[in-house]
Structures are given as C-alpha cells and as structure tokens.
XYZ file of C-alpha atoms in Angstrom:
323
model
C 8.519 56.742 4.031
C 10.185 59.537 6.036
C 12.965 57.186 7.172
C 13.532 55.855 3.662
C 13.966 59.383 2.323
C 16.389 60.115 5.180
C 18.364 57.057 4.088
C 18.784 58.397 0.541
C 19.494 61.979 1.588
C 22.239 60.716 3.920
C 23.829 58.773 1.079
C 23.827 61.779 -1.197
C 25.101 64.064 1.537
C 28.096 61.813 2.182
C 29.128 61.443 -1.446
C 31.611 63.559 -3.330
C 30.638 67.047 -4.455
C 31.306 65.818 -7.990
C 28.138 64.696 -9.716
C 26.378 65.010 -13.069
C 24.764 68.342 -13.847
C 21.230 69.138 -12.746
C 20.126 68.859 -16.387
C 21.669 65.409 -16.743
C 20.110 64.215 -13.484
C 16.656 65.526 -14.376
C 16.841 63.809 -17.748
C 17.651 60.511 -16.011
C 14.672 60.936 -13.680
C 12.325 61.681 -16.573
C 13.577 58.756 -18.622
C 13.251 56.330 -15.717
C 9.735 57.459 -14.888
C 8.684 57.244 -18.534
C 10.123 53.736 -18.861
C 8.675 52.504 -15.572
C 5.171 53.644 -16.492
C 5.431 52.321 -20.036
C 4.401 48.855 -21.167
C 7.979 48.442 -22.415
C 9.134 47.983 -18.798
C 10.222 44.394 -18.179
C 12.942 42.826 -16.051
C 15.141 40.835 -18.442
C 17.936 38.758 -16.948
C 18.444 36.737 -20.150
C 20.304 39.607 -21.818
C 23.997 39.244 -22.658
C 26.444 41.975 -23.658
C 29.541 40.267 -25.147
C 31.483 43.554 -25.054
C 31.642 43.210 -21.247
C 34.081 40.291 -21.586
C 37.102 42.422 -20.713
C 35.436 44.742 -18.208
C 35.935 44.060 -14.512
C 33.337 43.840 -11.774
C 34.683 44.992 -8.387
C 32.728 43.954 -5.301
C 33.403 44.640 -1.636
C 31.334 42.163 0.329
C 30.568 41.170 3.909
C 28.104 38.586 5.241
C 25.950 38.479 2.110
C 25.109 34.795 1.872
C 21.487 35.502 0.968
C 22.388 37.416 -2.200
C 26.005 37.003 -3.379
C 25.431 33.832 -5.421
C 22.447 35.362 -7.245
C 24.463 38.518 -7.874
C 27.492 36.766 -9.358
C 25.408 34.478 -11.544
C 23.346 37.443 -12.739
C 26.378 39.417 -13.864
C 27.980 36.350 -15.391
C 24.888 35.923 -17.593
C 25.066 39.617 -18.484
C 28.507 39.008 -19.970
C 31.076 39.728 -17.268
C 33.995 37.310 -17.016
C 36.311 39.232 -14.704
C 35.421 39.483 -11.027
C 37.609 41.075 -8.357
C 36.099 40.456 -4.922
C 37.283 41.751 -1.562
C 35.625 40.004 1.386
C 35.659 42.006 4.603
C 35.945 39.020 6.955
C 32.545 37.423 6.392
C 31.510 34.914 9.032
C 28.607 33.350 7.130
C 28.652 31.293 3.888
C 29.687 34.197 1.655
C 33.198 32.840 1.107
C 31.929 29.349 0.287
C 29.436 30.699 -2.252
C 32.035 32.876 -3.995
C 34.480 29.983 -4.276
C 31.683 27.718 -5.528
C 30.890 30.265 -8.236
C 34.563 30.346 -9.200
C 34.742 26.546 -9.362
C 31.585 26.275 -11.457
C 32.666 28.881 -14.026
C 36.137 27.998 -15.238
C 35.851 30.508 -18.094
C 35.518 33.342 -15.590
C 38.538 35.067 -14.056
C 37.649 35.317 -10.371
C 40.095 36.962 -7.979
C 38.943 36.564 -4.392
C 40.740 37.740 -1.287
C 39.933 38.641 2.299
C 40.466 42.028 3.907
C 42.391 42.049 7.195
C 41.195 45.582 7.962
C 37.560 45.800 9.191
C 37.412 49.587 8.730
C 34.813 50.958 6.329
C 36.818 52.769 3.650
C 34.906 51.923 0.506
C 36.420 54.440 -1.899
C 40.007 53.646 -0.880
C 39.507 49.885 -0.998
C 37.580 49.932 -4.272
C 40.228 52.125 -5.847
C 42.981 49.836 -4.539
C 41.246 46.785 -6.024
C 40.913 48.569 -9.368
C 44.589 49.564 -9.353
C 45.603 46.013 -8.507
C 43.367 44.569 -11.231
C 44.724 47.007 -13.806
C 48.339 46.191 -12.924
C 47.636 42.462 -12.656
C 46.306 42.338 -16.214
C 48.575 45.015 -17.660
C 50.403 42.568 -19.949
C 47.332 40.516 -20.775
C 46.420 40.455 -24.481
C 43.162 42.094 -23.414
C 43.762 44.550 -20.524
C 40.794 45.765 -18.525
C 38.838 48.414 -20.411
C 36.090 49.282 -17.900
C 35.558 49.033 -14.160
C 32.110 48.333 -12.705
C 32.224 48.784 -8.909
C 29.019 47.410 -7.392
C 27.701 46.232 -4.051
C 26.381 42.741 -3.460
C 22.824 44.094 -3.310
C 23.038 45.831 -6.723
C 22.129 44.237 -10.053
C 22.916 45.816 -13.427
C 19.735 44.888 -15.246
C 18.071 45.400 -18.606
C 14.584 46.708 -17.791
C 13.095 47.040 -21.256
C 11.435 44.635 -23.680
C 13.489 46.220 -26.448
C 16.536 44.143 -25.549
C 18.154 44.245 -28.999
C 18.403 48.030 -28.955
C 19.455 48.099 -25.293
C 22.337 45.671 -25.880
C 23.465 47.547 -28.995
C 23.454 50.887 -27.185
C 25.329 49.407 -24.220
C 27.923 48.027 -26.635
C 28.197 51.391 -28.390
C 28.835 53.120 -25.058
C 31.593 50.666 -24.169
C 33.299 50.969 -27.547
C 32.975 54.744 -27.947
C 36.365 56.199 -27.009
C 34.722 59.432 -25.848
C 32.699 57.576 -23.192
C 34.393 57.870 -19.796
C 31.655 57.309 -17.213
C 28.502 55.205 -17.426
C 25.841 56.587 -15.092
C 23.363 54.126 -13.590
C 20.420 54.955 -11.371
C 19.132 52.966 -8.455
C 15.759 51.320 -8.922
C 14.830 50.482 -5.357
C 13.459 46.954 -5.023
C 12.026 44.820 -2.236
C 11.566 41.088 -1.769
C 7.827 41.354 -1.434
C 4.955 40.114 -3.581
C 2.259 42.624 -4.497
C -0.096 39.772 -5.348
C 0.188 37.684 -2.177
C 1.265 40.562 0.104
C 3.950 38.300 1.534
C 7.716 38.461 1.954
C 9.726 36.546 -0.636
C 13.312 35.313 -0.978
C 15.706 35.130 -3.887
C 15.333 32.260 -6.316
C 18.264 31.279 -8.552
C 17.738 34.375 -10.692
C 15.761 37.608 -10.787
C 13.304 36.403 -13.438
C 12.059 33.656 -11.108
C 12.070 35.834 -7.974
C 8.983 37.725 -6.869
C 9.887 41.300 -5.970
C 8.601 44.853 -6.261
C 10.361 47.868 -7.777
C 9.342 51.454 -7.164
C 6.977 52.996 -9.748
C 8.834 56.294 -9.984
C 12.237 57.626 -8.990
C 11.498 59.070 -5.570
C 15.114 60.129 -5.015
C 17.841 60.362 -7.659
C 20.981 58.402 -6.745
C 23.751 57.710 -9.250
C 26.152 54.793 -9.353
C 28.869 54.592 -11.960
C 31.160 52.501 -14.100
C 34.303 54.135 -15.443
C 36.860 53.628 -18.196
C 40.236 52.195 -17.224
C 43.524 54.019 -17.835
C 41.951 57.464 -17.456
C 43.186 58.225 -13.902
C 39.582 58.094 -12.681
C 38.886 56.888 -9.139
C 35.532 56.138 -7.505
C 34.180 58.416 -4.810
C 32.788 57.090 -1.529
C 29.798 54.892 -2.299
C 30.699 54.651 -6.000
C 28.300 57.515 -6.702
C 30.700 59.303 -9.065
C 34.428 59.589 -9.839
C 37.252 61.918 -8.948
C 39.594 63.431 -11.555
C 36.813 63.712 -14.123
C 36.937 66.802 -16.355
C 34.974 66.003 -19.532
C 31.605 67.428 -18.464
C 28.517 65.852 -19.984
C 30.452 64.900 -23.122
C 31.989 61.892 -21.386
C 28.881 60.783 -19.483
C 26.450 58.155 -20.749
C 23.054 57.596 -19.160
C 22.343 53.898 -18.773
C 18.758 54.684 -17.795
C 18.271 56.271 -21.206
C 18.936 52.933 -22.913
C 16.884 50.822 -20.507
C 19.495 49.613 -18.008
C 18.931 50.240 -14.290
C 20.663 49.208 -11.108
C 18.121 47.171 -9.170
C 18.919 47.707 -5.488
C 17.846 45.402 -2.632
C 19.261 47.097 0.508
C 16.770 45.638 3.015
C 15.766 42.013 2.545
C 14.884 40.576 5.946
C 15.105 41.441 9.625
C 18.070 39.069 10.013
C 19.934 40.604 7.077
C 19.201 44.159 8.198
C 20.343 43.449 11.757
C 23.634 42.033 10.484
C 24.100 44.913 8.054
C 23.603 47.547 10.726
C 25.948 45.920 13.232
C 28.637 45.247 10.620
C 28.237 48.707 9.100
C 28.551 50.648 12.354
C 31.463 48.478 13.483
C 33.202 49.283 10.187
C 32.553 53.002 10.588
C 33.879 52.967 14.147
C 36.967 50.982 13.138
C 37.701 53.621 10.507
C 37.296 56.382 13.120
C 35.109 58.339 10.738
C 33.489 61.580 11.763
C 30.051 60.888 13.316
C 28.382 62.541 10.310
C 29.760 59.849 8.014
C 27.350 56.985 7.548
C 24.627 58.952 9.278
C 21.868 56.786 7.835
C 23.364 53.587 9.291
C 24.052 55.216 12.646
C 20.457 56.437 12.736
C 19.112 52.951 12.059
C 21.550 51.355 14.494
C 20.611 53.721 17.324
C 16.940 52.918 16.835
C 17.742 49.214 16.775
C 19.634 49.501 20.074
C 16.657 51.231 21.672
C 13.790 49.237 20.188
C 15.294 45.941 18.990
C 13.750 43.969 16.135
C 10.592 46.083 16.323
C 12.588 48.959 14.841
C 14.049 46.702 12.144
C 10.575 45.509 11.162
C 9.412 49.122 10.867
C 12.408 50.046 8.666
C 11.864 46.995 6.483
C 8.169 47.762 6.005
C 8.939 51.395 5.143
C 11.327 50.185 2.466
C 8.776 47.735 1.091
C 6.023 50.349 1.009
C 8.301 52.738 -0.867
C 8.713 50.068 -3.568
C 5.013 49.291 -4.001
C-alpha cells in the first residue's frame, strides 16, 4: 500500500498548481465514498449520452493492445463519435486494433496518426491534438464543443443504478453555457476477482469483465474534460487546465452525478514491464528533470534491481488497494 500511495502522491506533485478548491475536492471525496458504499453503486456500460456526439475524445497511446479495443468500444457506446488518437510508435497490435475499430464503426469520425517523437510531453501533445481537431472541424456544421482527454487505461463510466438521472445531469452539464470544466475522479480498479481470488483479463466490455474497484477514495486525483473555444489547455497528466479563471462557478463534479473514471493502471506483469520501460524511455527522450515522472522512475529502478519479482509486488499492492 505504501508504494501505491507514493504513486498517487507523485502524480499530484507533478501536476499543475491549478486545481479545484479544497472544498470542491472534499465534496468529491465525500460523494464518491457515499456512492461507493451505497446500494445504488453499479457499473453500467449500457448508458448512452447522445449529447456527446460532437465532443471529441483525445487519446495518446503506446503499446496498449490489451485494453485499447475495450476502451474505444466503451466510449463509443457512451455516445462519443469523434476520436483523435496519437500513437507513440506502438510495436504491438495497438495500431491494428485502432484501425479495426475505425473500420467497424463507419459512423464514427476516427483520426489516427503516429508520433515521430518518442519524448513524453503529454500536455503539449494533447493540447496540439486538441488544437488540430478544433481547426480541422472549424467549418463543420457541428464544431467540437467539448474535449475529453483520456488515457487508454481510463474509462468514463456511469457507476449508479439511477442511470436516467445521471444521463440527464451529464447532458445538462454539457449544454449549460456556464460549464467550462468537467471534473472526474479516478476510481482505481484491478483485473482481479474477489470471489475466485484470481487474476482476470478484459472481456469485450466492462460489464462482462471481472474486476475490483476500491471501496473508498484513498487519494483524490482529478482528471478533466473542458469546453472548446475557451482558450483552455490541459495540464500535464490532464489533471486540470491552464488559463481557467471562473473559480467553482465553471466546474462541474462528475462524481456528484454518478460518473467516475475507472482506472486500470496495472493489469499484468507483462503490461507493467512494458509500461515502465516505455515510460522511462519517453521521460529520458524528453530530457525532463529527474523529479518529473518520479513514480515511474521509482518503479523502473526497482525493476532493474529485482526483475519481475518487483513487478509482481507492485501489481499485488495495486490489487490489494482495490479490494
């Protein structure tokens, strides 16, 4: 558990100083904990929000063949039809799976390109993709209204049985001109069955996948979506936005209406090994200060010293934190 907490503290420490107020954050924590402990909690991946039709998902991806197909299909069912994907030179089947998704969903606008630069510069690259998408669709009858920058291991998910109210509130947020930033919270999840005490893998969708999600918000981490044409840009890690000046008036808590960001950062020893190597290589290519990406450097150093034994320990710590 100590290492898992270090992981989250490192993320927060490397994000922008801009963040929701302490009051807003505490309210999100309380609402998540109340929902998670309530019988209303339920993972619902059959929910659709038609108002997301003209929003844009932005994903930076690398070697995510075990999850990218499930992710894209999940967000397609949720209502997204615009996907802008930047692939940082994947060497596995990630590219094939993205192009297969594009081929199988002709009603979806899927822009997919590869990144020649291996350097880890998430905020710059995400912002560049958003700017491109906004310009690309500037003369479209329906320009982009919202940007949803996510990672391949993040799933925007309705987590309440009261789906009718959740969808209506989500729609209200999107259509309210005073809404500028939608604030999601991570709900850490692990591919592990509480019943069988065994590792699991993704099925075609979350509702048919056995996994565990933490019972309370052990650490508060925000991830955001933001309104287009407001000069907003995502900070490193997509934890908040720069150039935001509206205070709490422009923020909307997605946790408050039953939507969470299910997060599966550690899924297998093979996936974790690849993620650490790719992540540290990206940090080194960017010539970041050693303090940047401290959590990945910490994991990577332990992996170099102890091999897969260290990876197994990290994976089990993550799983135990979700049980």
